[in-house]
Amino acid sequence: MTSSPVVWQAIEAFVVLNALLVLVAYVTLLERKFAARMQSRIGPYYVGRPHGWLQPIADALKLMLKEDVVPTASDRGVYNLAPIVFLVPCLLIFATIPFAPELGVADLNIGVLFFLAVSSLEIVGLFMGGWGSNNKYALLSAMRAVNQIISYGLPFIFVALVPVLLAGSLQMSAIVAAQQGLWFVAYPGLGQLAFVLFLVAALAAENRVPFDILEAESELVAGFRVEYSGMKFALIQLGEYAHMLGTSFLGALLFLGGWSGPWPAWFGPIAFLLKAVGIFLLVTWVRWSFVRIRVDQILAISWKLLLPASLVLLLATGFVVALRGAGGA
Amino acid sequence: MNTQTQVVELGYGGNERLMLNMGPQHPSSHGVFRMILTLAGETVVAVDAVIGYLHRCHEKLGETLTYAQYPSIASKTDYVAAMTAELAYVSAVERVGKIEVPKRAQYLRVIAAELQRIASHCLWLGTWCLDMGGAIGGGSTVFLYCMREREMILDRFEELTGARLLYGFHQVGGTRYDVPAGWDTKVRATGDFMEKRIDEYEAMLEGNAFFLVRTQGVGVISRELAQEVGVVGPLIRGSGVNYDVRRAEPYSSYRDFDFRVPVETAGDCYARYRVRMVEFRESIRIIRQALDGLPDGPISSRPGVKSVGQVRVPKGEGYARVEGPRGEVGCYLVSDGGPKPYRLKWRGASFTNLAVLPHIIPGHKVADVVAIMGSVDPVFGEVDR
């Protein structure tokens, strides 16, 4: 799509952004229904009968109408800016994701790199929120966030590089093209290991249970966003879910072959969405079954287990690619 | 969250301490409990526990109410295990007044107390997992499962007494209600069902590596510390001391039943969890035995005692204790011969159990504070009274 005129690209960006916002809203409903099933509940039901399909909209409206409280002791500038700084990278990551061949905002030739770089920017917003709130719970949470995201950023990147090596390109459409015959998750040995490591690292990068120590509502009340209310809270929530969804799309693209598969071309984007939602549900399943682990244990898992494992995996992939000869592209 | 106006006192030298005021309003305070934590980074170096936010003058209230009136108020000291709180009070009155309790009433009391233990442990397991797993996470899944099962027991209590939380089931000299028709089959079915569910909880938690790393080796109470502080119930049994009032000083025909008192030696959160999980099953066993051997006869040695002034107790004093879900619940009573006690003193199990927190929490991370706190299973109605 790099050859399209700027206007066309802007329109595309607008459509993707709005579709994304709606998708994020309904992904929250999906998660709530899914969690309710796991917990033998019904979940949202009454707002938009029969299955609460208006619930996300009602939630958004409610949050918009809420009073916007700014604590007197907070650092106003930092506090007010933090939700935006947090949200923008979370939405930007969708810029490089192609949803079908030639359908996406910008299929950069360094797409994966862009995704990884931008998604790790969210930590700035997190820390600003935690610091600017001038709340001890928020501060502790911000410290934990920095700890965790630095520790899990590295294995996440290394694991995401495995498909890149296999495909021989950083361009997302090229990675999908390399999976036409065989999805990378089915790549003997390497694929499965990398996919599992990717899921674990993604859980941590998305701050989901069991790695949600920065939200940790039973210890730190609500972590870095304890002081946020109304629309600012909604923005943070939106950013979090957008990040989660973005990571799911990345997982579907890197390991599950994106839109490729044994179906007609028009079904490709739908299949891609279904795959991403599948990964999202897998993550949700984990979230609603485990208890949270402690900060030192999280760091130990990252530095003692995930990082060496992902490095070894990357090395092994390198060997495989070298032995195979030409890297695909 | 009343610390927000304080300025964060964190320097850059590395030796500074952060004071964190946890509670009285906090998601994991199990009521209203305040812990002033001194933190070095994430590690707790000192704990200052503040209680008293739920003080309701229970002991003074006991002096103003007659022996017939107070049992239903006694249930409000420990509102999670109302049956055993009532039982402690009526036992004290019966001891001072040397009042006999018919065998059938004793068995009914045992059934009620053991059902209550299961219900209370359900609540404990759920809230404890909620503390560790979060309200939006795996913890709430366990919590909702436990609540679902506790509901069944509350239904049985509703059929028995008409109330679901605070019962007024006991009265001096016996019980107020007899078993309704068909109740025992329902209770048996509940017990069978509970056993299956407990298997499920164990499968869900003990096969969960994250649960194990959060509980094993965390909050260790040594045997010496447990005895020195005087913790009771699952805490002392989790620390390797075989002490259970049902065995040490059998009351209400507990001698008739065959049950095991679980003892674990590790003293950590996981040991306390194991003790309570075994207690679930043992309670079900006791209930079955009591239902099997439920004798016929009156349910009270003083039937028809309903008006407030009718129970009078001769001058004297006495202490009665029962094994509640949280440990030894005691009631000390001084009578001057009138229709009301002259002085009433409660000994809450949670109160002494909480006293161990400042000894075991320092050195742990903030996340462990709530795990340890939850493993103690405090009920603040009983602590503050």
PDB file of C-alpha atoms in Angstrom, chain A residues 2-140:
ATOM      1  CA  THR A   2       3.051   2.195   0.079  1.00  0.00           C
ATOM      2  CA  SER A   3       2.272   3.485  -3.405  1.00  0.00           C
ATOM      3  CA  SER A   4      -1.213   4.795  -2.503  1.00  0.00           C
ATOM      4  CA  PRO A   5      -1.798   8.508  -2.326  1.00  0.00           C
ATOM      5  CA  VAL A   6      -1.677  10.161   1.076  1.00  0.00           C
ATOM      6  CA  VAL A   7      -5.404  10.905   1.155  1.00  0.00           C
ATOM      7  CA  TRP A   8      -6.297   7.305   0.528  1.00  0.00           C
ATOM      8  CA  GLN A   9      -3.976   6.268   3.322  1.00  0.00           C
ATOM      9  CA  ALA A  10      -5.502   8.772   5.712  1.00  0.00           C
ATOM     10  CA  ILE A  11      -8.964   7.420   4.964  1.00  0.00           C
ATOM     11  CA  GLU A  12      -7.695   3.930   5.570  1.00  0.00           C
ATOM     12  CA  ALA A  13      -6.151   4.960   8.859  1.00  0.00           C
ATOM     13  CA  PHE A  14      -9.437   6.549   9.903  1.00  0.00           C
ATOM     14  CA  VAL A  15     -11.407   3.419   9.067  1.00  0.00           C
ATOM     15  CA  VAL A  16      -8.945   1.140  10.834  1.00  0.00           C
ATOM     16  CA  LEU A  17      -8.890   3.364  13.902  1.00  0.00           C
ATOM     17  CA  ASN A  18     -12.677   3.413  14.226  1.00  0.00           C
ATOM     18  CA  ALA A  19     -13.081  -0.249  13.465  1.00  0.00           C
ATOM     19  CA  LEU A  20     -10.459  -0.859  16.108  1.00  0.00           C
ATOM     20  CA  LEU A  21     -12.313   1.160  18.731  1.00  0.00           C
ATOM     21  CA  VAL A  22     -15.513  -0.758  18.104  1.00  0.00           C
ATOM     22  CA  LEU A  23     -13.605  -4.022  18.111  1.00  0.00           C
ATOM     23  CA  VAL A  24     -11.955  -3.167  21.417  1.00  0.00           C
ATOM     24  CA  ALA A  25     -15.311  -2.332  22.958  1.00  0.00           C
ATOM     25  CA  TYR A  26     -16.777  -5.640  21.866  1.00  0.00           C
ATOM     26  CA  VAL A  27     -13.708  -7.576  22.878  1.00  0.00           C
ATOM     27  CA  THR A  28     -14.376  -6.424  26.439  1.00  0.00           C
ATOM     28  CA  LEU A  29     -17.895  -7.802  26.159  1.00  0.00           C
ATOM     29  CA  LEU A  30     -16.505 -11.033  24.785  1.00  0.00           C
ATOM     30  CA  GLU A  31     -14.110 -11.322  27.676  1.00  0.00           C
ATOM     31  CA  ARG A  32     -16.836 -10.637  30.207  1.00  0.00           C
ATOM     32  CA  LYS A  33     -19.116 -13.241  28.700  1.00  0.00           C
ATOM     33  CA  PHE A  34     -16.278 -15.730  28.480  1.00  0.00           C
ATOM     34  CA  ALA A  35     -15.236 -15.126  32.079  1.00  0.00           C
ATOM     35  CA  ALA A  36     -18.843 -15.409  33.188  1.00  0.00           C
ATOM     36  CA  ARG A  37     -19.099 -18.805  31.542  1.00  0.00           C
ATOM     37  CA  MET A  38     -15.963 -19.944  33.335  1.00  0.00           C
ATOM     38  CA  GLN A  39     -17.350 -18.781  36.640  1.00  0.00           C
ATOM     39  CA  SER A  40     -20.819 -20.236  36.097  1.00  0.00           C
ATOM     40  CA  ARG A  41     -22.367 -16.814  35.804  1.00  0.00           C
ATOM     41  CA  ILE A  42     -24.320 -15.213  32.976  1.00  0.00           C
ATOM     42  CA  GLY A  43     -22.413 -11.986  32.587  1.00  0.00           C
ATOM     43  CA  PRO A  44     -23.802  -8.812  31.000  1.00  0.00           C
ATOM     44  CA  TYR A  45     -27.374  -9.486  30.008  1.00  0.00           C
ATOM     45  CA  TYR A  46     -29.858  -6.713  30.556  1.00  0.00           C
ATOM     46  CA  VAL A  47     -28.296  -3.837  28.637  1.00  0.00           C
ATOM     47  CA  GLY A  48     -29.242  -4.842  25.135  1.00  0.00           C
ATOM     48  CA  ARG A  49     -31.109  -8.064  25.540  1.00  0.00           C
ATOM     49  CA  PRO A  50     -30.635 -10.909  25.022  1.00  0.00           C
ATOM     50  CA  HIS A  51     -26.882 -10.980  25.522  1.00  0.00           C
ATOM     51  CA  GLY A  52     -25.933  -7.557  26.710  1.00  0.00           C
ATOM     52  CA  TRP A  53     -24.730  -6.478  23.294  1.00  0.00           C
ATOM     53  CA  LEU A  54     -25.184  -2.806  24.211  1.00  0.00           C
ATOM     54  CA  GLN A  55     -23.137  -3.132  27.384  1.00  0.00           C
ATOM     55  CA  PRO A  56     -19.855  -1.758  25.958  1.00  0.00           C
ATOM     56  CA  ILE A  57     -21.661   1.304  24.663  1.00  0.00           C
ATOM     57  CA  ALA A  58     -23.393   1.832  27.987  1.00  0.00           C
ATOM     58  CA  ASP A  59     -20.035   1.509  29.735  1.00  0.00           C
ATOM     59  CA  ALA A  60     -18.434   4.051  27.440  1.00  0.00           C
ATOM     60  CA  LEU A  61     -21.316   6.490  27.947  1.00  0.00           C
ATOM     61  CA  LYS A  62     -21.162   6.023  31.693  1.00  0.00           C
ATOM     62  CA  LEU A  63     -17.440   6.703  31.768  1.00  0.00           C
ATOM     63  CA  MET A  64     -17.871   9.826  29.648  1.00  0.00           C
ATOM     64  CA  LEU A  65     -20.476  11.190  32.026  1.00  0.00           C
ATOM     65  CA  LYS A  66     -18.414  10.517  35.154  1.00  0.00           C
ATOM     66  CA  GLU A  67     -16.858  13.324  37.083  1.00  0.00           C
ATOM     67  CA  ASP A  68     -13.245  13.824  36.163  1.00  0.00           C
ATOM     68  CA  VAL A  69     -11.390  13.906  39.457  1.00  0.00           C
ATOM     69  CA  VAL A  70      -7.897  15.316  39.601  1.00  0.00           C
ATOM     70  CA  PRO A  71      -6.213  14.842  42.974  1.00  0.00           C
ATOM     71  CA  THR A  72      -4.992  18.090  44.480  1.00  0.00           C
ATOM     72  CA  ALA A  73      -1.566  16.693  45.260  1.00  0.00           C
ATOM     73  CA  SER A  74      -1.042  15.335  41.765  1.00  0.00           C
ATOM     74  CA  ASP A  75       1.356  16.675  39.188  1.00  0.00           C
ATOM     75  CA  ARG A  76      -1.395  18.031  36.968  1.00  0.00           C
ATOM     76  CA  GLY A  77       0.429  18.166  33.673  1.00  0.00           C
ATOM     77  CA  VAL A  78       1.905  14.718  33.911  1.00  0.00           C
ATOM     78  CA  TYR A  79      -1.293  13.307  35.333  1.00  0.00           C
ATOM     79  CA  ASN A  80      -3.463  14.646  32.536  1.00  0.00           C
ATOM     80  CA  LEU A  81      -1.074  13.743  29.783  1.00  0.00           C
ATOM     81  CA  ALA A  82      -0.437  10.165  30.887  1.00  0.00           C
ATOM     82  CA  PRO A  83      -3.601   8.518  29.478  1.00  0.00           C
ATOM     83  CA  ILE A  84      -2.901   9.977  26.038  1.00  0.00           C
ATOM     84  CA  VAL A  85       0.748   8.977  26.121  1.00  0.00           C
ATOM     85  CA  PHE A  86      -0.393   5.519  27.103  1.00  0.00           C
ATOM     86  CA  LEU A  87      -3.125   5.244  24.488  1.00  0.00           C
ATOM     87  CA  VAL A  88      -1.334   6.509  21.393  1.00  0.00           C
ATOM     88  CA  PRO A  89       1.300   3.743  21.109  1.00  0.00           C
ATOM     89  CA  CYS A  90      -1.356   1.170  21.857  1.00  0.00           C
ATOM     90  CA  LEU A  91      -3.339   2.366  18.833  1.00  0.00           C
ATOM     91  CA  LEU A  92      -0.278   3.010  16.667  1.00  0.00           C
ATOM     92  CA  ILE A  93       0.703  -0.641  16.715  1.00  0.00           C
ATOM     93  CA  PHE A  94      -2.210  -1.344  14.387  1.00  0.00           C
ATOM     94  CA  ALA A  95      -0.697   0.900  11.741  1.00  0.00           C
ATOM     95  CA  THR A  96       1.583  -1.785  10.376  1.00  0.00           C
ATOM     96  CA  ILE A  97      -0.730  -4.756  10.667  1.00  0.00           C
ATOM     97  CA  PRO A  98      -2.086  -5.778   7.263  1.00  0.00           C
ATOM     98  CA  PHE A  99      -5.500  -7.375   7.518  1.00  0.00           C
ATOM     99  CA  ALA A 100      -5.339  -8.950   4.081  1.00  0.00           C
ATOM    100  CA  PRO A 101      -2.953  -8.681   1.165  1.00  0.00           C
ATOM    101  CA  GLU A 102      -2.886  -4.994   0.241  1.00  0.00           C
ATOM    102  CA  LEU A 103      -5.316  -4.105   3.027  1.00  0.00           C
ATOM    103  CA  GLY A 104      -3.752  -2.174   5.842  1.00  0.00           C
ATOM    104  CA  VAL A 105      -2.605   1.284   6.765  1.00  0.00           C
ATOM    105  CA  ALA A 106       1.081   0.919   6.046  1.00  0.00           C
ATOM    106  CA  ASP A 107       2.807  -2.344   5.326  1.00  0.00           C
ATOM    107  CA  LEU A 108       6.255  -1.106   6.263  1.00  0.00           C
ATOM    108  CA  ASN A 109       9.255  -3.161   5.352  1.00  0.00           C
ATOM    109  CA  ILE A 110      10.230  -3.007   9.025  1.00  0.00           C
ATOM    110  CA  GLY A 111       6.703  -3.741  10.258  1.00  0.00           C
ATOM    111  CA  VAL A 112       7.602  -6.104  13.079  1.00  0.00           C
ATOM    112  CA  LEU A 113      10.313  -3.804  14.331  1.00  0.00           C
ATOM    113  CA  PHE A 114       7.885  -0.880  14.294  1.00  0.00           C
ATOM    114  CA  PHE A 115       5.319  -2.895  16.225  1.00  0.00           C
ATOM    115  CA  LEU A 116       7.796  -3.970  18.894  1.00  0.00           C
ATOM    116  CA  ALA A 117       9.303  -0.511  19.239  1.00  0.00           C
ATOM    117  CA  VAL A 118       6.007   1.304  19.493  1.00  0.00           C
ATOM    118  CA  SER A 119       4.356  -1.176  21.816  1.00  0.00           C
ATOM    119  CA  SER A 120       7.158  -0.826  24.351  1.00  0.00           C
ATOM    120  CA  LEU A 121       6.549   2.937  24.415  1.00  0.00           C
ATOM    121  CA  GLU A 122       3.418   2.445  26.485  1.00  0.00           C
ATOM    122  CA  ILE A 123       5.577   2.139  29.571  1.00  0.00           C
ATOM    123  CA  VAL A 124       6.200   5.885  29.403  1.00  0.00           C
ATOM    124  CA  GLY A 125       2.496   6.576  29.814  1.00  0.00           C
ATOM    125  CA  LEU A 126       2.223   4.008  32.567  1.00  0.00           C
ATOM    126  CA  PHE A 127       5.032   5.505  34.528  1.00  0.00           C
ATOM    127  CA  MET A 128       3.766   9.045  34.001  1.00  0.00           C
ATOM    128  CA  GLY A 129       0.374   8.000  35.325  1.00  0.00           C
ATOM    129  CA  GLY A 130       1.871   6.285  38.342  1.00  0.00           C
ATOM    130  CA  TRP A 131       4.205   9.144  39.125  1.00  0.00           C
ATOM    131  CA  GLY A 132       1.839  12.005  38.375  1.00  0.00           C
ATOM    132  CA  SER A 133      -0.939  10.642  40.583  1.00  0.00           C
ATOM    133  CA  ASN A 134       1.229  11.201  43.641  1.00  0.00           C
ATOM    134  CA  ASN A 135      -0.281   8.175  45.244  1.00  0.00           C
ATOM    135  CA  LYS A 136       1.827   5.562  46.944  1.00  0.00           C
ATOM    136  CA  TYR A 137      -0.051   2.658  45.437  1.00  0.00           C
ATOM    137  CA  ALA A 138       0.299   4.194  42.005  1.00  0.00           C
ATOM    138  CA  LEU A 139       3.983   4.822  42.566  1.00  0.00           C
ATOM    139  CA  LEU A 140       4.649   1.244  43.625  1.00  0.00           C
TER     140      LEU A 140
END
